[in-house]
């Protein structure tokens, strides 16, 4: 079964299904999320991952079995939904799309105490569908703007997975590559494997190969060598949160790629929806970095590779300073420095 036949997130009107990304590429399987605990764990355990996909999944997760609560009065119903949103929002701290989607859902019902609980449920479901459909459109536009940067026979390096497995549409960082491929532009993609959970190896290389795009998988510590040989013309990565000054949090290892790109004079772009810009976060120092379980480092592909009692650091993200970023590819165009002024202008459109 091919992954492209299964959407990353699917809402039937009654039930929520996700493509379990922890099983790819060995198994391509859709799983059902039956309650808020399963939804929380799916986000926490990276069964659904990628900032936009997490936001969409979280929006739908508010709806799981929620029709059963429409017998509550309006205040009780709103309180129940707010508590569920608070619980889901605690699953992962770094990606802003999670809180964005949940806050947007809550805001649609917050001041509608004249409505019945069933009417509020219908409002929530409609909003979740809007978030989902908007994500698909945003990815397409990111791809169209970003594809203009890609020329025949150019080489692109990407880190982690910001393709269609991470969103509802064709991805963010990988969207320009999909559009270029559709246009017949010949490109080469180098995918970092992305330790410790191998999102580049398991997901990016898998989906690009499935799409017929020329992709070469490399270990993270091979990026400098590949760049030094003149094989990389630009870098495009995704992003989980952008501070007001343009500092950007993405999967651990991204900052190192940006430093290398600067050294080799290679343009470094971040592709993300405008919802990823968080003007309430002033700089990258204010972004909360998720620390994950030590077992992800001590074990590799299910095999123990270090002493079990070893002291471990496992930050899931790092922050790339704005001065290393050539531009942000968004659904509203490509944003260049100075970022503090230009990001505010973008969001005011």
Coordinates of N, CA, C and O in Angstrom, one line a residue, residues 248-332:
X248 N 14.4 30.9 14.2 CA 13.4 29.8 13.8 C 13.8 28.5 14.5 O 14.9 28.0 14.4
X249 N 12.8 27.9 15.1 CA 13.0 26.6 15.7 C 12.6 25.5 14.8 O 11.5 25.5 14.2
X250 N 13.5 24.6 14.6 CA 13.1 23.4 13.7 C 13.8 22.2 14.3 O 14.6 22.3 15.3
X251 N 13.7 21.0 13.7 CA 14.2 19.8 14.2 C 15.7 19.9 14.5 O 16.5 20.6 13.8
X252 N 16.1 19.3 15.6 CA 17.5 19.3 16.0 C 18.4 19.0 14.9 O 18.2 18.0 14.1
X253 N 19.5 19.8 14.7 CA 20.4 19.6 13.6 C 20.3 20.7 12.5 O 21.2 20.9 11.7
X254 N 19.1 21.4 12.5 CA 18.9 22.4 11.5 C 19.9 23.5 11.6 O 20.4 24.0 10.6
X255 N 20.2 24.0 12.9 CA 21.1 25.1 13.1 C 22.5 24.7 12.5 O 23.2 25.5 11.9
X256 N 22.9 23.5 12.7 CA 24.2 23.0 12.1 C 24.2 23.1 10.6 O 25.2 23.5 10.0
X257 N 23.1 22.7 10.0 CA 23.0 22.8 8.5 C 23.1 24.3 8.1 O 23.8 24.6 7.1
X258 N 22.4 25.2 8.8 CA 22.5 26.6 8.5 C 23.9 27.2 8.6 O 24.3 28.0 7.8
X259 N 24.6 26.7 9.6 CA 26.0 27.2 9.8 C 26.9 26.7 8.6 O 27.7 27.5 8.1
X260 N 26.7 25.5 8.2 CA 27.4 24.9 7.1 C 27.1 25.7 5.8 O 28.0 26.0 5.0
X261 N 25.8 26.0 5.6 CA 25.4 26.7 4.4 C 26.0 28.1 4.3 O 26.4 28.5 3.3
X262 N 26.1 28.7 5.5 CA 26.7 30.0 5.5 C 28.2 30.0 5.1 O 28.7 30.8 4.4
X263 N 28.9 29.0 5.7 CA 30.3 28.8 5.4 C 30.5 28.5 3.9 O 31.5 29.1 3.3
X264 N 29.7 27.7 3.3 CA 29.8 27.4 1.9 C 29.1 28.4 0.9 O 29.0 28.1 -0.3
X265 N 28.5 29.4 1.5 CA 27.8 30.5 0.7 C 26.6 29.9 -0.1 O 26.4 30.2 -1.2
X266 N 25.9 29.0 0.6 CA 24.7 28.4 0.0 C 23.4 29.0 0.6 O 23.3 29.1 1.9
X267 N 22.5 29.5 -0.2 CA 21.3 30.1 0.4 C 20.5 29.1 1.3 O 20.4 27.9 0.9
X268 N 20.0 29.6 2.4 CA 19.3 28.7 3.4 C 17.9 29.3 3.6 O 17.7 30.4 4.1
X269 N 16.9 28.5 3.1 CA 15.5 29.0 3.2 C 14.7 28.1 4.1 O 15.0 26.9 4.3
X270 N 13.8 28.7 4.8 CA 12.8 28.0 5.6 C 11.4 28.2 5.0 O 11.0 29.3 4.7
X271 N 10.7 27.1 4.8 CA 9.4 27.1 4.2 C 8.4 26.8 5.3 O 8.5 25.8 6.0
X272 N 7.4 27.7 5.5 CA 6.4 27.5 6.5 C 5.2 28.4 6.3 O 5.3 29.5 5.6
X273 N 4.1 28.0 6.8 CA 2.9 28.9 6.7 C 3.0 30.1 7.6 O 3.8 30.0 8.6
X274 N 2.3 31.1 7.3 CA 2.4 32.4 8.1 C 1.9 32.1 9.6 O 2.3 32.9 10.5
X275 N 1.1 31.1 9.8 CA 0.7 30.7 11.2 C 1.8 30.3 12.0 O 1.7 30.3 13.3
X276 N 3.0 30.0 11.5 CA 4.2 29.6 12.2 C 4.9 30.8 12.8 O 5.7 30.6 13.7
X277 N 4.6 32.0 12.3 CA 5.2 33.2 12.9 C 4.5 33.6 14.2 O 3.3 33.8 14.2
X278 N 5.3 33.7 15.2 CA 4.8 34.0 16.6 C 5.3 35.3 17.1 O 6.4 35.3 17.7
X279 N 4.6 36.3 16.9 CA 5.1 37.7 17.2 C 5.1 37.9 18.7 O 5.6 38.9 19.2
X280 N 4.4 37.0 19.5 CA 4.4 37.0 20.9 C 5.7 36.5 21.5 O 6.0 36.7 22.7
X281 N 6.5 35.8 20.7 CA 7.8 35.3 21.1 C 8.9 36.2 20.5 O 9.0 36.3 19.3
X282 N 9.6 36.9 21.3 CA 10.5 38.0 20.8 C 11.7 37.4 20.1 O 12.0 37.9 19.0
X283 N 12.4 36.5 20.7 CA 13.6 35.9 20.0 C 13.6 34.4 20.2 O 12.8 33.8 21.0
X284 N 14.6 33.8 19.6 CA 14.7 32.3 19.7 C 15.0 31.9 21.2 O 14.6 30.7 21.5
X285 N 15.6 32.7 22.0 CA 15.8 32.4 23.4 C 14.5 32.2 24.2 O 14.6 31.6 25.2
X286 N 13.4 32.7 23.7 CA 12.2 32.6 24.4 C 11.4 31.4 23.9 O 10.3 31.1 24.4
X287 N 11.9 30.6 22.9 CA 11.1 29.4 22.5 C 11.4 28.2 23.4 O 12.6 27.9 23.7
X288 N 10.4 27.6 23.9 CA 10.5 26.4 24.7 C 11.0 25.2 23.9 O 10.3 24.9 22.9
X289 N 12.1 24.6 24.2 CA 12.6 23.5 23.5 C 12.2 22.2 24.2 O 12.6 22.0 25.3
X290 N 11.5 21.3 23.4 CA 11.1 20.0 24.0 C 12.3 19.1 24.2 O 13.1 18.9 23.3
X291 N 12.4 18.5 25.4 CA 13.4 17.5 25.7 C 12.7 16.2 25.7 O 11.7 16.0 26.4
X292 N 13.2 15.2 24.9 CA 12.5 13.9 24.8 C 13.2 12.8 25.6 O 14.3 13.1 26.1
X293 N 12.6 11.7 25.6 CA 13.1 10.6 26.4 C 14.5 10.1 26.0 O 14.8 10.1 24.8
X294 N 15.3 9.7 27.0 CA 16.7 9.3 26.7 C 16.8 8.0 25.9 O 17.7 7.8 25.2
X295 N 15.7 7.2 25.9 CA 15.8 5.9 25.2 C 15.9 6.2 23.7 O 16.3 5.3 23.0
X296 N 15.4 7.3 23.2 CA 15.6 7.6 21.8 C 17.0 7.7 21.4 O 17.4 7.5 20.2
X297 N 17.9 8.1 22.3 CA 19.4 8.2 22.0 C 20.1 6.9 22.4 O 21.0 6.5 21.6
X298 N 19.7 6.3 23.4 CA 20.4 5.1 23.9 C 20.1 3.9 23.0 O 20.9 3.0 22.8
X299 N 19.0 4.0 22.3 CA 18.7 2.9 21.3 C 18.7 3.5 19.9 O 18.3 4.6 19.7
X300 N 19.0 2.6 19.0 CA 19.0 3.0 17.5 C 18.2 1.9 16.8 O 18.7 0.8 16.8
X301 N 17.1 2.3 16.2 CA 16.3 1.3 15.5 C 16.0 0.1 16.3 O 16.0 -1.0 15.8
X302 N 15.7 0.3 17.6 CA 15.3 -0.7 18.5 C 16.4 -1.5 19.1 O 16.2 -2.5 19.9
X303 N 17.7 -1.2 18.8 CA 18.8 -1.9 19.3 C 19.6 -1.0 20.2 O 19.8 0.2 19.9
X304 N 19.9 -1.5 21.4 CA 20.6 -0.7 22.4 C 22.0 -0.4 21.9 O 22.8 -1.3 21.5
X305 N 22.4 0.9 21.9 CA 23.7 1.3 21.3 C 24.5 2.1 22.3 O 25.6 2.6 22.0
X306 N 24.1 2.2 23.6 CA 24.8 2.9 24.6 C 24.4 2.3 26.0 O 23.4 1.7 26.1
X307 N 25.2 2.5 27.0 CA 24.9 2.0 28.3 C 23.5 2.6 28.8 O 23.2 3.7 28.6
X308 N 22.7 1.7 29.4 CA 21.4 2.1 29.8 C 21.4 3.2 30.8 O 20.4 4.0 30.9
X309 N 22.4 3.3 31.6 CA 22.5 4.3 32.7 C 23.2 5.6 32.2 O 23.6 6.4 33.0
X310 N 23.5 5.7 30.9 CA 24.2 6.8 30.4 C 23.4 8.1 30.6 O 22.2 8.2 30.4
X311 N 24.1 9.2 31.0 CA 23.5 10.5 31.0 C 23.3 11.0 29.6 O 24.1 10.9 28.7
X312 N 22.1 11.5 29.3 CA 21.7 11.8 27.9 C 21.0 13.2 27.8 O 20.3 13.6 28.7
X313 N 21.3 14.0 26.8 CA 20.5 15.1 26.4 C 19.8 14.8 25.1 O 20.5 14.3 24.2
X314 N 18.6 15.1 25.0 CA 17.8 14.8 23.8 C 16.8 16.0 23.5 O 15.6 15.8 23.5
X315 N 17.4 17.2 23.1 CA 16.5 18.2 22.7 C 15.9 17.9 21.3 O 16.7 17.5 20.4
X316 N 14.6 18.1 21.1 CA 14.0 17.7 19.8 C 14.2 18.8 18.8 O 14.0 18.5 17.6
X317 N 14.5 20.0 19.2 CA 14.7 21.1 18.3 C 15.9 21.9 18.6 O 16.4 21.9 19.7
X318 N 16.3 22.7 17.6 CA 17.3 23.8 17.9 C 16.8 25.1 17.2 O 15.8 25.0 16.5
X319 N 17.4 26.2 17.5 CA 17.0 27.5 17.0 C 18.0 28.0 16.1 O 19.2 28.3 16.5
X320 N 17.7 28.3 14.8 CA 18.6 28.9 13.8 C 18.5 30.4 14.0 O 17.4 31.0 13.8
X321 N 19.6 31.1 14.2 CA 19.6 32.5 14.3 C 19.2 33.2 13.0 O 19.5 32.7 11.9
X322 N 18.4 34.3 13.1 CA 17.9 34.9 11.9 C 19.0 35.3 10.9 O 18.7 35.3 9.7
X323 N 20.2 35.6 11.3 CA 21.2 36.1 10.4 C 21.7 35.0 9.5 O 22.4 35.2 8.5
X324 N 21.4 33.7 9.8 CA 21.7 32.6 8.9 C 20.7 32.2 7.9 O 20.9 31.4 7.1
X325 N 19.5 32.9 8.0 CA 18.4 32.6 7.1 C 18.3 33.5 6.0 O 18.1 34.7 6.1
X326 N 18.3 33.0 4.8 CA 18.2 33.8 3.5 C 16.8 34.3 3.3 O 16.6 35.5 2.9
X327 N 15.8 33.5 3.7 CA 14.4 34.0 3.5 C 13.5 32.9 4.0 O 13.8 31.7 4.1
X328 N 12.2 33.3 4.2 CA 11.1 32.4 4.5 C 10.2 32.3 3.3 O 9.7 33.3 2.8
X329 N 9.9 31.1 2.9 CA 9.0 30.8 1.8 C 7.6 30.6 2.4 O 7.4 29.6 3.2
X330 N 6.7 31.5 2.2 CA 5.3 31.4 2.8 C 4.3 31.4 1.7 O 4.6 31.5 0.5
X331 N 3.0 31.2 2.2 CA 1.9 31.2 1.2 C 1.6 32.6 0.7 O 0.9 32.8 -0.3
X332 N 2.3 33.6 1.3 CA 2.1 35.0 0.9 C 3.3 35.6 0.1 O 3.4 36.8 -0.2

